[in-house]
Short mmCIF file of C-alpha atoms and ligand atoms in Angstrom, two decimals:
data_model
loop_
_atom_site.label_atom_id
_atom_site.label_comp_id
_atom_site.label_asym_id
_atom_site.label_seq_id
_atom_site.Cartn_x
_atom_site.Cartn_y
_atom_site.Cartn_z
CA MET A 1 4.40 -12.56 -11.68
CA LYS A 2 6.87 -10.81 -14.09
CA PRO A 3 4.76 -9.27 -17.15
CA ILE A 4 5.53 -10.28 -20.71
CA LYS A 5 6.46 -7.26 -23.03
CA VAL A 6 5.65 -6.72 -25.72
CA GLY A 7 6.55 -4.01 -28.74
CA LEU A 8 3.40 -3.44 -31.22
CA LEU A 9 5.36 -2.42 -35.31
CA GLY A 10 2.43 -0.78 -36.74
CA LEU A 11 -1.14 0.56 -35.73
CA GLY A 12 -2.81 -0.09 -38.83
CA THR A 13 -6.24 -2.78 -39.35
CA VAL A 14 -4.96 -5.29 -38.10
CA GLY A 15 -2.33 -3.47 -35.19
CA ILE A 16 -5.43 -2.40 -33.73
CA GLY A 17 -7.70 -5.27 -33.47
CA VAL A 18 -4.40 -6.33 -31.30
CA VAL A 19 -4.20 -3.84 -29.18
CA ARG A 20 -8.88 -4.72 -28.69
CA ILE A 21 -7.83 -8.36 -28.18
CA VAL A 22 -4.64 -8.04 -25.76
CA GLU A 23 -6.57 -5.88 -24.09
CA GLY A 24 -9.90 -7.44 -23.81
CA ASN A 25 -8.82 -10.71 -22.91
CA GLN A 26 -6.10 -10.10 -20.62
CA GLU A 27 -7.85 -12.51 -18.27
CA ASP A 28 -7.98 -14.80 -20.09
CA LEU A 29 -4.84 -14.99 -22.07
CA SER A 30 -2.40 -13.90 -19.07
CA SER A 31 -4.04 -17.30 -16.90
CA GLN A 32 -3.11 -18.83 -20.05
CA VAL A 33 0.42 -17.54 -20.14
CA GLY A 34 0.92 -17.24 -15.94
CA SER A 35 1.85 -13.12 -16.60
CA PRO A 36 0.78 -10.03 -17.90
CA ILE A 37 0.51 -9.22 -21.59
CA ILE A 38 1.96 -5.39 -21.28
CA ILE A 39 1.97 -3.47 -24.47
CA GLU A 40 4.71 -1.45 -24.45
CA LYS A 41 5.62 0.33 -27.33
CA ILE A 42 3.80 1.50 -30.65
CA ALA A 43 5.25 2.26 -33.72
CA VAL A 44 3.82 4.52 -35.58
CA ASN A 45 4.05 6.04 -39.45
CA ASN A 46 1.97 9.65 -37.09
CA CYS A 47 1.64 9.75 -33.45
CA GLU A 48 -0.98 12.25 -34.14
CA LYS A 49 -3.42 10.29 -36.70
CA GLU A 50 -6.54 10.31 -34.70
CA ARG A 51 -7.77 6.68 -33.61
CA ASP A 52 -10.61 4.38 -33.78
CA ILE A 53 -8.99 3.22 -30.25
CA TYR A 54 -7.15 5.01 -27.50
CA VAL A 55 -3.59 4.91 -26.03
CA ASP A 56 -1.38 6.05 -24.18
CA PRO A 57 0.53 8.63 -26.19
CA ALA A 58 3.63 7.54 -23.99
CA LYS A 59 3.90 4.23 -25.98
CA LEU A 60 4.45 6.06 -29.18
CA THR A 61 6.93 6.21 -31.26
CA GLU A 62 7.25 7.19 -35.10
CA ASN A 63 10.52 5.47 -35.01
CA PRO A 64 10.84 1.55 -35.06
CA TRP A 65 14.21 1.71 -34.11
CA ASP A 66 12.48 2.62 -30.10
CA VAL A 67 10.79 0.06 -30.41
CA ILE A 68 13.52 -2.90 -31.80
CA ARG A 69 15.79 -1.33 -29.85
CA ASN A 70 14.13 -1.43 -26.67
CA PRO A 71 15.28 -3.39 -23.76
CA GLU A 72 12.73 -4.26 -21.79
CA ILE A 73 11.03 -5.70 -24.84
CA ASP A 74 10.90 -9.39 -25.36
CA VAL A 75 8.81 -9.98 -28.40
CA ILE A 76 7.86 -7.89 -31.51
CA VAL A 77 4.88 -7.62 -32.70
CA GLU A 78 5.10 -7.11 -37.11
CA VAL A 79 1.76 -6.03 -38.27
CA MET A 80 3.63 -2.85 -40.27
CA GLY A 81 3.85 -4.41 -43.80
CA GLY A 82 6.23 -3.59 -45.86
CA VAL A 83 9.45 -5.60 -47.10
CA GLU A 84 13.13 -4.73 -47.36
CA GLU A 85 12.73 -2.19 -44.22
CA THR A 86 10.97 -4.68 -42.43
CA LYS A 87 13.40 -7.35 -42.98
CA ALA A 88 16.24 -5.07 -41.06
CA TYR A 89 14.05 -4.44 -38.42
CA ILE A 90 12.93 -8.36 -37.68
CA LEU A 91 16.38 -9.50 -38.24
CA GLU A 92 17.85 -5.92 -36.25
CA ALA A 93 15.24 -7.98 -33.67
CA LEU A 94 16.37 -11.40 -33.52
CA GLU A 95 19.48 -10.49 -32.91
CA ARG A 96 18.87 -8.96 -30.15
CA GLY A 97 17.21 -12.25 -28.70
CA LYS A 98 13.47 -10.94 -29.64
CA HIS A 99 10.72 -12.90 -30.61
CA ILE A 100 8.55 -12.24 -33.71
CA VAL A 101 5.08 -12.40 -34.65
CA THR A 102 4.16 -11.84 -38.27
CA ALA A 103 1.10 -11.10 -39.89
CA ASN A 104 3.78 -10.18 -43.44
CA LYS A 105 2.91 -12.90 -46.03
CA ASP A 106 5.23 -10.65 -48.81
CA LEU A 107 8.64 -10.77 -45.74
CA MET A 108 8.06 -14.13 -45.21
CA ALA A 109 7.73 -15.61 -48.75
CA LEU A 110 10.62 -13.41 -50.08
CA TYR A 111 12.55 -13.76 -47.38
CA GLY A 112 11.10 -16.50 -44.73
CA SER A 113 14.01 -19.25 -44.91
CA GLU A 114 16.57 -16.09 -43.93
CA ILE A 115 14.47 -15.31 -41.53
CA LEU A 116 13.82 -18.81 -39.90
CA ALA A 117 17.87 -19.10 -40.42
CA LYS A 118 18.47 -16.13 -38.36
CA ALA A 119 15.63 -17.44 -35.56
CA GLN A 120 17.16 -20.82 -35.28
CA GLU A 121 20.48 -18.87 -34.90
CA ASN A 122 19.77 -16.65 -31.78
CA GLN A 123 17.14 -19.35 -30.45
CA CYS A 124 14.11 -17.01 -31.23
CA ASP A 125 10.98 -17.93 -32.27
CA VAL A 126 9.10 -16.28 -35.93
CA PHE A 127 5.56 -17.09 -36.09
CA TYR A 128 3.13 -15.74 -38.79
CA GLU A 129 -0.18 -17.82 -38.35
CA ALA A 130 -1.51 -14.41 -39.92
CA SER A 131 0.51 -14.44 -43.08
CA VAL A 132 -1.93 -16.74 -44.84
CA ALA A 133 -5.59 -16.78 -44.59
CA GLY A 134 -5.87 -14.38 -42.04
CA GLY A 135 -8.09 -15.72 -39.31
CA ILE A 136 -7.17 -19.43 -40.57
CA PRO A 137 -5.23 -21.01 -38.39
CA ILE A 138 -3.42 -22.76 -41.28
CA ILE A 139 0.05 -22.07 -40.84
CA ARG A 140 0.08 -24.07 -37.70
CA THR A 141 -2.18 -27.25 -38.87
CA LEU A 142 0.35 -27.92 -41.38
CA ILE A 143 2.77 -27.65 -39.17
CA GLU A 144 1.49 -29.83 -35.82
CA GLY A 145 -2.13 -31.07 -37.22
CA PHE A 146 -0.51 -32.65 -40.11
CA SER A 147 3.14 -33.71 -38.73
CA SER A 148 2.15 -37.62 -38.62
CA ASP A 149 1.28 -37.63 -42.78
CA ARG A 150 1.87 -36.67 -45.79
CA ILE A 151 0.31 -33.94 -47.49
CA LEU A 152 -0.26 -35.00 -51.13
CA LYS A 153 -2.61 -31.81 -52.29
CA ILE A 154 -3.14 -28.66 -50.52
CA MET A 155 -5.85 -26.63 -52.18
CA GLY A 156 -6.85 -22.44 -51.26
CA ILE A 157 -9.06 -20.14 -52.05
CA VAL A 158 -6.20 -17.82 -49.96
CA ASN A 159 -7.42 -14.33 -52.01
CA GLY A 160 -10.30 -13.23 -50.68
CA THR A 161 -10.26 -9.63 -52.61
CA THR A 162 -10.65 -12.39 -56.13
CA ASN A 163 -13.20 -14.39 -54.54
CA PHE A 164 -15.50 -11.11 -54.06
CA ILE A 165 -14.96 -10.86 -57.39
CA LEU A 166 -15.46 -14.08 -59.37
CA THR A 167 -18.27 -14.75 -56.91
CA LYS A 168 -20.27 -11.57 -57.24
CA MET A 169 -19.90 -12.49 -61.47
CA SER A 170 -21.16 -15.48 -60.82
CA LYS A 171 -24.23 -14.91 -59.05
CA GLU A 172 -25.03 -11.84 -60.92
CA GLY A 173 -23.44 -12.17 -64.37
CA ALA A 174 -21.77 -8.85 -63.68
CA SER A 175 -18.45 -7.77 -66.10
CA TYR A 176 -14.73 -8.36 -64.17
CA ASP A 177 -14.42 -4.64 -64.90
CA ASP A 178 -17.71 -3.50 -63.13
CA VAL A 179 -17.58 -5.92 -60.37
CA LEU A 180 -13.47 -5.07 -59.37
CA GLU A 181 -15.14 -1.17 -59.75
CA GLU A 182 -17.54 -2.35 -56.40
CA ALA A 183 -14.65 -4.00 -54.47
CA LYS A 184 -12.83 -1.10 -54.74
CA ARG A 185 -15.97 1.51 -53.42
CA LEU A 186 -16.15 -1.58 -50.50
CA GLY A 187 -12.36 -1.23 -49.79
CA TYR A 188 -12.23 -5.19 -50.43
CA ALA A 189 -9.63 -4.06 -53.40
CA GLU A 190 -6.80 -2.03 -53.21
CA SER A 191 -6.91 1.39 -55.25
CA ASP A 192 -3.93 -0.61 -57.54
CA PRO A 193 -5.71 -3.92 -57.31
CA THR A 194 -2.87 -5.58 -59.55
CA SER A 195 -1.38 -7.45 -56.80
CA ASP A 196 -4.61 -9.24 -55.61
CA VAL A 197 -5.94 -9.14 -59.47
CA GLU A 198 -3.06 -11.74 -61.06
CA GLY A 199 -2.17 -13.39 -58.81
CA ILE A 200 0.51 -12.53 -56.84
CA ASP A 201 -1.14 -12.31 -53.31
CA ALA A 202 -1.88 -15.70 -53.76
CA ALA A 203 1.09 -16.56 -55.38
CA ARG A 204 3.20 -15.65 -51.64
CA LYS A 205 0.52 -17.80 -49.48
CA MET A 206 1.11 -20.35 -51.47
CA THR A 207 4.64 -20.50 -51.39
CA ILE A 208 4.58 -20.81 -47.75
CA LEU A 209 1.86 -23.41 -47.91
CA GLY A 210 4.17 -25.02 -50.18
CA THR A 211 7.07 -24.47 -48.01
CA LEU A 212 5.42 -25.99 -44.68
CA GLY A 213 3.23 -28.70 -46.77
CA PHE A 214 6.23 -30.05 -48.06
CA ARG A 215 8.76 -29.64 -46.30
CA THR A 216 10.76 -28.01 -48.91
CA ASN A 217 12.06 -24.43 -50.23
CA VAL A 218 9.55 -23.67 -52.31
CA GLU A 219 10.25 -19.94 -53.59
CA LEU A 220 8.05 -17.88 -55.56
CA ASP A 221 9.65 -18.31 -59.27
CA ASP A 222 8.57 -21.78 -58.18
CA VAL A 223 5.20 -20.80 -58.35
CA SER A 224 3.72 -20.31 -61.80
CA VAL A 225 0.45 -17.73 -61.39
CA ARG A 226 -2.08 -16.37 -63.58
CA GLY A 227 -4.72 -14.41 -62.30
CA ILE A 228 -8.38 -13.31 -63.32
CA SER A 229 -8.23 -9.91 -65.19
CA GLN A 230 -8.41 -12.56 -68.41
CA VAL A 231 -12.01 -14.28 -66.58
CA THR A 232 -15.56 -13.22 -68.93
CA LYS A 233 -18.91 -13.57 -67.65
CA GLU A 234 -19.76 -15.32 -70.40
CA ASP A 235 -16.77 -17.61 -69.15
CA ILE A 236 -18.19 -17.96 -66.06
CA ALA A 237 -21.33 -19.07 -67.45
CA TYR A 238 -20.00 -21.24 -69.18
CA ALA A 239 -19.09 -22.64 -65.83
CA LYS A 240 -21.49 -22.52 -64.56
CA ARG A 241 -24.09 -24.40 -67.47
CA LEU A 242 -21.26 -27.69 -67.08
CA GLY A 243 -21.82 -27.94 -63.32
CA TYR A 244 -18.13 -25.80 -62.61
CA GLU A 245 -17.39 -22.77 -60.47
CA MET A 246 -14.54 -20.97 -61.71
CA LYS A 247 -12.20 -19.90 -58.50
CA LEU A 248 -8.79 -18.19 -58.45
CA LEU A 249 -7.01 -21.51 -57.34
CA GLY A 250 -3.60 -21.84 -55.05
CA ILE A 251 -2.50 -25.49 -56.48
CA ALA A 252 0.33 -27.07 -54.44
CA ASP A 253 0.92 -31.05 -55.12
CA CYS A 254 3.37 -33.66 -54.54
CA GLU A 255 3.98 -37.64 -56.21
CA ASP A 256 6.38 -39.54 -55.93
CA GLU A 257 8.57 -36.41 -54.17
CA HIS A 258 7.72 -34.37 -57.12
CA ILE A 259 6.34 -30.84 -56.98
CA SER A 260 4.22 -28.16 -58.91
CA ILE A 261 2.62 -24.91 -57.38
CA SER A 262 0.42 -22.88 -59.91
CA VAL A 263 -2.43 -20.55 -59.30
CA GLN A 264 -4.81 -20.10 -61.53
CA PRO A 265 -8.27 -19.10 -62.13
CA THR A 266 -9.69 -22.58 -62.12
CA MET A 267 -12.95 -24.15 -63.44
CA VAL A 268 -14.23 -26.22 -59.82
CA ARG A 269 -16.74 -28.73 -59.89
CA ARG A 270 -19.51 -27.27 -58.24
CA ASN A 271 -19.68 -31.20 -55.64
CA HIS A 272 -16.45 -29.61 -54.25
CA PRO A 273 -15.75 -28.23 -50.86
CA ILE A 274 -13.76 -25.26 -52.35
CA ALA A 275 -16.25 -24.96 -54.90
CA SER A 276 -18.60 -23.39 -52.16
CA VAL A 277 -16.43 -20.69 -50.91
CA ASN A 278 -17.88 -17.65 -51.78
CA GLY A 279 -17.13 -13.73 -51.19
CA VAL A 280 -14.35 -13.17 -49.26
CA PHE A 281 -13.82 -15.94 -47.73
CA ASN A 282 -11.22 -18.10 -47.29
CA ALA A 283 -10.77 -21.68 -47.53
CA VAL A 284 -7.86 -24.37 -47.85
CA TYR A 285 -8.25 -28.29 -48.64
CA VAL A 286 -5.46 -30.53 -47.50
CA TYR A 287 -5.61 -33.69 -49.42
CA GLY A 288 -3.29 -36.19 -46.95
CA GLN A 289 -2.52 -39.38 -48.06
CA ALA A 290 -3.67 -41.32 -44.29
CA VAL A 291 -6.03 -38.41 -43.26
CA GLY A 292 -7.21 -38.24 -47.09
CA GLU A 293 -9.37 -35.19 -47.28
CA THR A 294 -9.46 -31.52 -45.00
CA MET A 295 -10.92 -28.31 -45.18
CA PHE A 296 -10.04 -25.53 -43.00
CA TYR A 297 -12.27 -21.82 -44.17
CA GLY A 298 -12.83 -18.56 -42.35
CA ALA A 299 -12.14 -14.60 -43.23
CA GLY A 300 -9.15 -14.22 -44.62
CA ALA A 301 -8.13 -10.82 -43.85
CA GLY A 302 -9.95 -8.01 -41.31
CA SER A 303 -8.87 -6.48 -38.28
CA MET A 304 -9.74 -9.13 -35.51
CA PRO A 305 -8.95 -12.83 -37.50
CA THR A 306 -6.44 -11.27 -38.69
CA ALA A 307 -5.45 -10.45 -35.15
CA THR A 308 -6.73 -13.25 -33.77
CA SER A 309 -4.53 -15.55 -35.25
CA VAL A 310 -1.34 -13.01 -34.41
CA VAL A 311 -2.70 -12.96 -30.82
CA SER A 312 -2.08 -16.75 -30.59
CA ASP A 313 1.02 -16.78 -32.41
CA LEU A 314 1.89 -14.03 -29.13
CA ILE A 315 0.27 -16.45 -26.98
CA ALA A 316 2.66 -19.64 -28.52
CA VAL A 317 5.42 -17.80 -27.79
CA ILE A 318 4.59 -16.57 -24.51
CA LYS A 319 4.40 -20.16 -24.10
CA ASN A 320 7.94 -21.72 -24.92
CA LEU A 321 9.34 -19.04 -23.03
CA LYS A 322 7.95 -20.49 -20.05
CA LEU A 323 9.47 -23.82 -20.69
CA GLY A 324 12.67 -22.58 -22.37
CA VAL A 325 12.12 -23.52 -25.61
CA ASN A 326 11.96 -21.05 -27.79
CA GLY A 327 13.63 -21.28 -31.37
CA LEU A 328 13.40 -25.21 -30.96
CA LYS A 329 10.53 -25.49 -32.33
CA ALA A 330 12.01 -23.68 -35.84
CA ILE A 331 10.75 -25.41 -39.20
CA VAL A 332 13.73 -25.28 -41.13
CA PRO A 333 12.85 -27.23 -44.80
CA TYR A 334 14.45 -30.24 -44.89
CA LYS A 335 13.99 -32.28 -48.37
CA VAL A 336 15.71 -31.19 -51.33
CA LYS A 337 13.44 -29.84 -53.59
CA LYS A 338 11.78 -31.05 -56.84
CA LEU A 339 9.95 -29.40 -58.74
CA LYS A 340 8.30 -31.21 -61.63
CA ASN A 341 8.65 -30.74 -65.16
CA ASP A 342 5.94 -29.53 -67.69
CA LYS A 343 4.96 -33.30 -68.55
CA GLN A 344 4.38 -34.97 -65.20
CA ILE A 345 2.25 -31.56 -64.26
CA LYS A 346 -0.94 -33.26 -65.48
CA TYR A 347 -4.73 -31.82 -65.33
CA LYS A 348 -7.71 -31.51 -66.59
CA ASN A 349 -8.76 -28.74 -69.26
CA PHE A 350 -11.77 -26.65 -70.53
CA ILE A 351 -11.44 -24.98 -73.73
CA LEU A 352 -13.31 -22.68 -76.06
CA LEU A 353 -13.00 -22.08 -79.66
CA HIS A 354 -14.73 -20.07 -82.03
CA VAL A 355 -13.88 -22.38 -85.38
CA GLU A 356 -15.57 -21.79 -89.32
CA ASP A 357 -18.52 -23.72 -88.90
CA LYS A 358 -17.75 -26.13 -92.00
CA ALA A 359 -17.73 -29.65 -92.59
CA GLY A 360 -14.32 -31.65 -91.32
CA VAL A 361 -13.52 -28.86 -88.48
CA LEU A 362 -13.97 -31.37 -85.62
CA ALA A 363 -11.90 -34.39 -87.40
CA GLN A 364 -9.00 -31.45 -87.18
CA ILE A 365 -9.67 -30.54 -84.36
CA THR A 366 -9.76 -33.82 -82.85
CA GLN A 367 -7.16 -35.30 -84.82
CA ALA A 368 -4.59 -32.44 -82.74
CA PHE A 369 -5.89 -33.95 -79.38
CA ALA A 370 -4.16 -37.26 -80.93
CA GLN A 371 -1.40 -36.24 -82.36
CA PHE A 372 0.00 -35.09 -79.23
CA ASP A 373 -1.84 -38.11 -76.86
CA VAL A 374 -4.38 -35.30 -75.38
CA SER A 375 -7.48 -38.24 -74.62
CA LEU A 376 -11.24 -35.84 -74.19
CA GLU A 377 -14.07 -36.15 -71.91
CA SER A 378 -16.43 -34.71 -73.47
CA VAL A 379 -16.73 -32.20 -76.72
CA VAL A 380 -19.62 -29.83 -77.14
CA GLN A 381 -20.91 -27.88 -80.39
CA GLN A 382 -22.90 -25.43 -79.35
CA PRO A 383 -25.23 -23.57 -81.60
CA ASN A 384 -25.12 -19.78 -80.79
CA GLU A 385 -26.86 -16.62 -82.44
CA HIS A 386 -24.89 -13.98 -81.70
CA ASN A 387 -21.68 -15.60 -82.93
CA PRO A 388 -20.98 -16.03 -86.84
CA PHE A 389 -18.56 -18.76 -86.15
CA ALA A 390 -19.70 -22.64 -84.03
CA GLU A 391 -18.87 -22.82 -80.68
CA ILE A 392 -17.06 -25.90 -79.84
CA ILE A 393 -16.43 -26.25 -76.11
CA ILE A 394 -13.72 -29.62 -75.21
CA VAL A 395 -12.93 -31.11 -72.04
CA THR A 396 -10.13 -33.45 -71.07
CA HIS A 397 -9.55 -35.70 -69.44
CA ASP A 398 -6.26 -35.17 -67.32
CA VAL A 399 -3.57 -34.22 -69.82
CA SER A 400 0.16 -33.21 -68.94
CA LYS A 401 0.12 -29.29 -69.25
CA ASP A 402 3.79 -29.95 -71.97
CA SER A 403 1.24 -31.61 -74.19
CA MET A 404 -1.60 -29.24 -73.78
CA ASN A 405 1.02 -26.64 -74.52
CA LYS A 406 1.88 -28.71 -78.12
CA VAL A 407 -1.99 -29.25 -79.20
CA LEU A 408 -2.96 -25.16 -77.85
CA GLU A 409 0.75 -24.46 -80.34
CA HIS A 410 -0.54 -26.47 -83.05
CA PHE A 411 -4.05 -24.74 -82.98
CA GLU A 412 -2.94 -21.49 -84.29
CA GLY A 413 -1.64 -22.27 -86.62
CA LEU A 414 -5.56 -24.19 -87.63
CA SER A 415 -6.86 -21.72 -90.37
CA VAL A 416 -10.80 -22.84 -89.39
CA ILE A 417 -9.75 -22.01 -85.56
CA ARG A 418 -10.99 -18.22 -85.87
CA THR A 419 -10.25 -17.71 -82.12
CA ILE A 420 -8.67 -20.38 -78.98
CA LYS A 421 -11.70 -18.01 -75.73
CA SER A 422 -11.04 -19.99 -73.18
CA VAL A 423 -8.23 -22.23 -71.80
CA TYR A 424 -8.87 -23.24 -67.72
CA ARG A 425 -7.11 -25.90 -65.27
CA VAL A 426 -10.85 -28.14 -64.24
CA GLU A 427 -10.70 -30.08 -61.15
CA GLY A 428 -13.51 -31.52 -58.92
N1 HSE B 1 -5.67 -8.85 -50.32
C1 HSE B 1 -5.70 -10.26 -49.62
C2 HSE B 1 -6.72 -10.37 -50.37
C3 HSE B 1 -5.77 -9.82 -48.49
O1 HSE B 1 -8.32 -10.09 -50.98
O2 HSE B 1 -7.19 -11.43 -49.23
C4 HSE B 1 -5.28 -10.65 -47.37
O3 HSE B 1 -4.34 -10.83 -47.23
#
């Protein structure tokens, strides 16, 4: 049987995992597809670098074009990261009729539609299971598992770094800065953690999940994003006292064909399944009109979990090759995108105010909520011996983002309110 030849772009954490799985599980993999799978060529930054794995030096090259332009290679596995240059490699590989497996969420979030269109033009597959939630097979699940249903809501903990930080803050009462330093020491957070902690990484992943879930072309600019860098240990303590866990949630929902996608620290009711996802783990909760609630849990990063998704994509490409159906299953979003406006986006809010402790203050506050048609679920005033002001904790019912913004704007001008300490979305 003619072997299938694979070109690997990148031999970092994930690339090493891919080599380990392809070599270690060779017998099982080749039995599934009916051909041996050979990693023919690997593009690396430095051929001389010491690695945790042995690879035949003759396979290494420092020039990715040697891989892209190698006529022997059937499938390119891209695990090198990067966007603009990597896009050029992928587009040329597709023009040469090579199929693509990529773990690159940045590339797919920014240029997914262009890449998928080019793939279709050239009857090629582009699979990207590892780009969202590493080892969780959520992309195939959305495309295939839910093909019969209408997805109404997707909620994801799709960033392990921030989930590690929030979990530690919650369990140990630690401050954001201290836990971030620990995350850096453990290698969970990068030295510049902006993309993770400001929610950008999660937003890119939600762009991909929203596109697949709602079958429309979601772009990064459609996602409203707030990160966790302003979350305090006091906020988390309040969340816990009220029966919530603080999570950085990506939330995509669809109502009457109108969608909204956001990423924000969210207070999730403790009995919701996603509230118990802790540490660096990821989870994606999907609510389908017919199926109801489902949830998928697992490792969102790491060498072997991510490589599992990459190699499963590789197997899918090879099975398609055998059947001669590559490129036929490309999911090109077909629905016209209709984004919700701020009047249509509705959810519950938690608000913590520091106010003057005197007669009539609560009346002014509740009056503002009534004026902008915001209905309240609970209002609690807490004595706080460390604080000369009264603390008022409010949880609203589902109210529009527009009304909430108007209330908060009104509060800015109310002299009895010293500080709007915190505002969080509430789920569950
Ligand atoms: N920085 C990501 C995370 C890695 O923390 O989950 C996987 O994309």
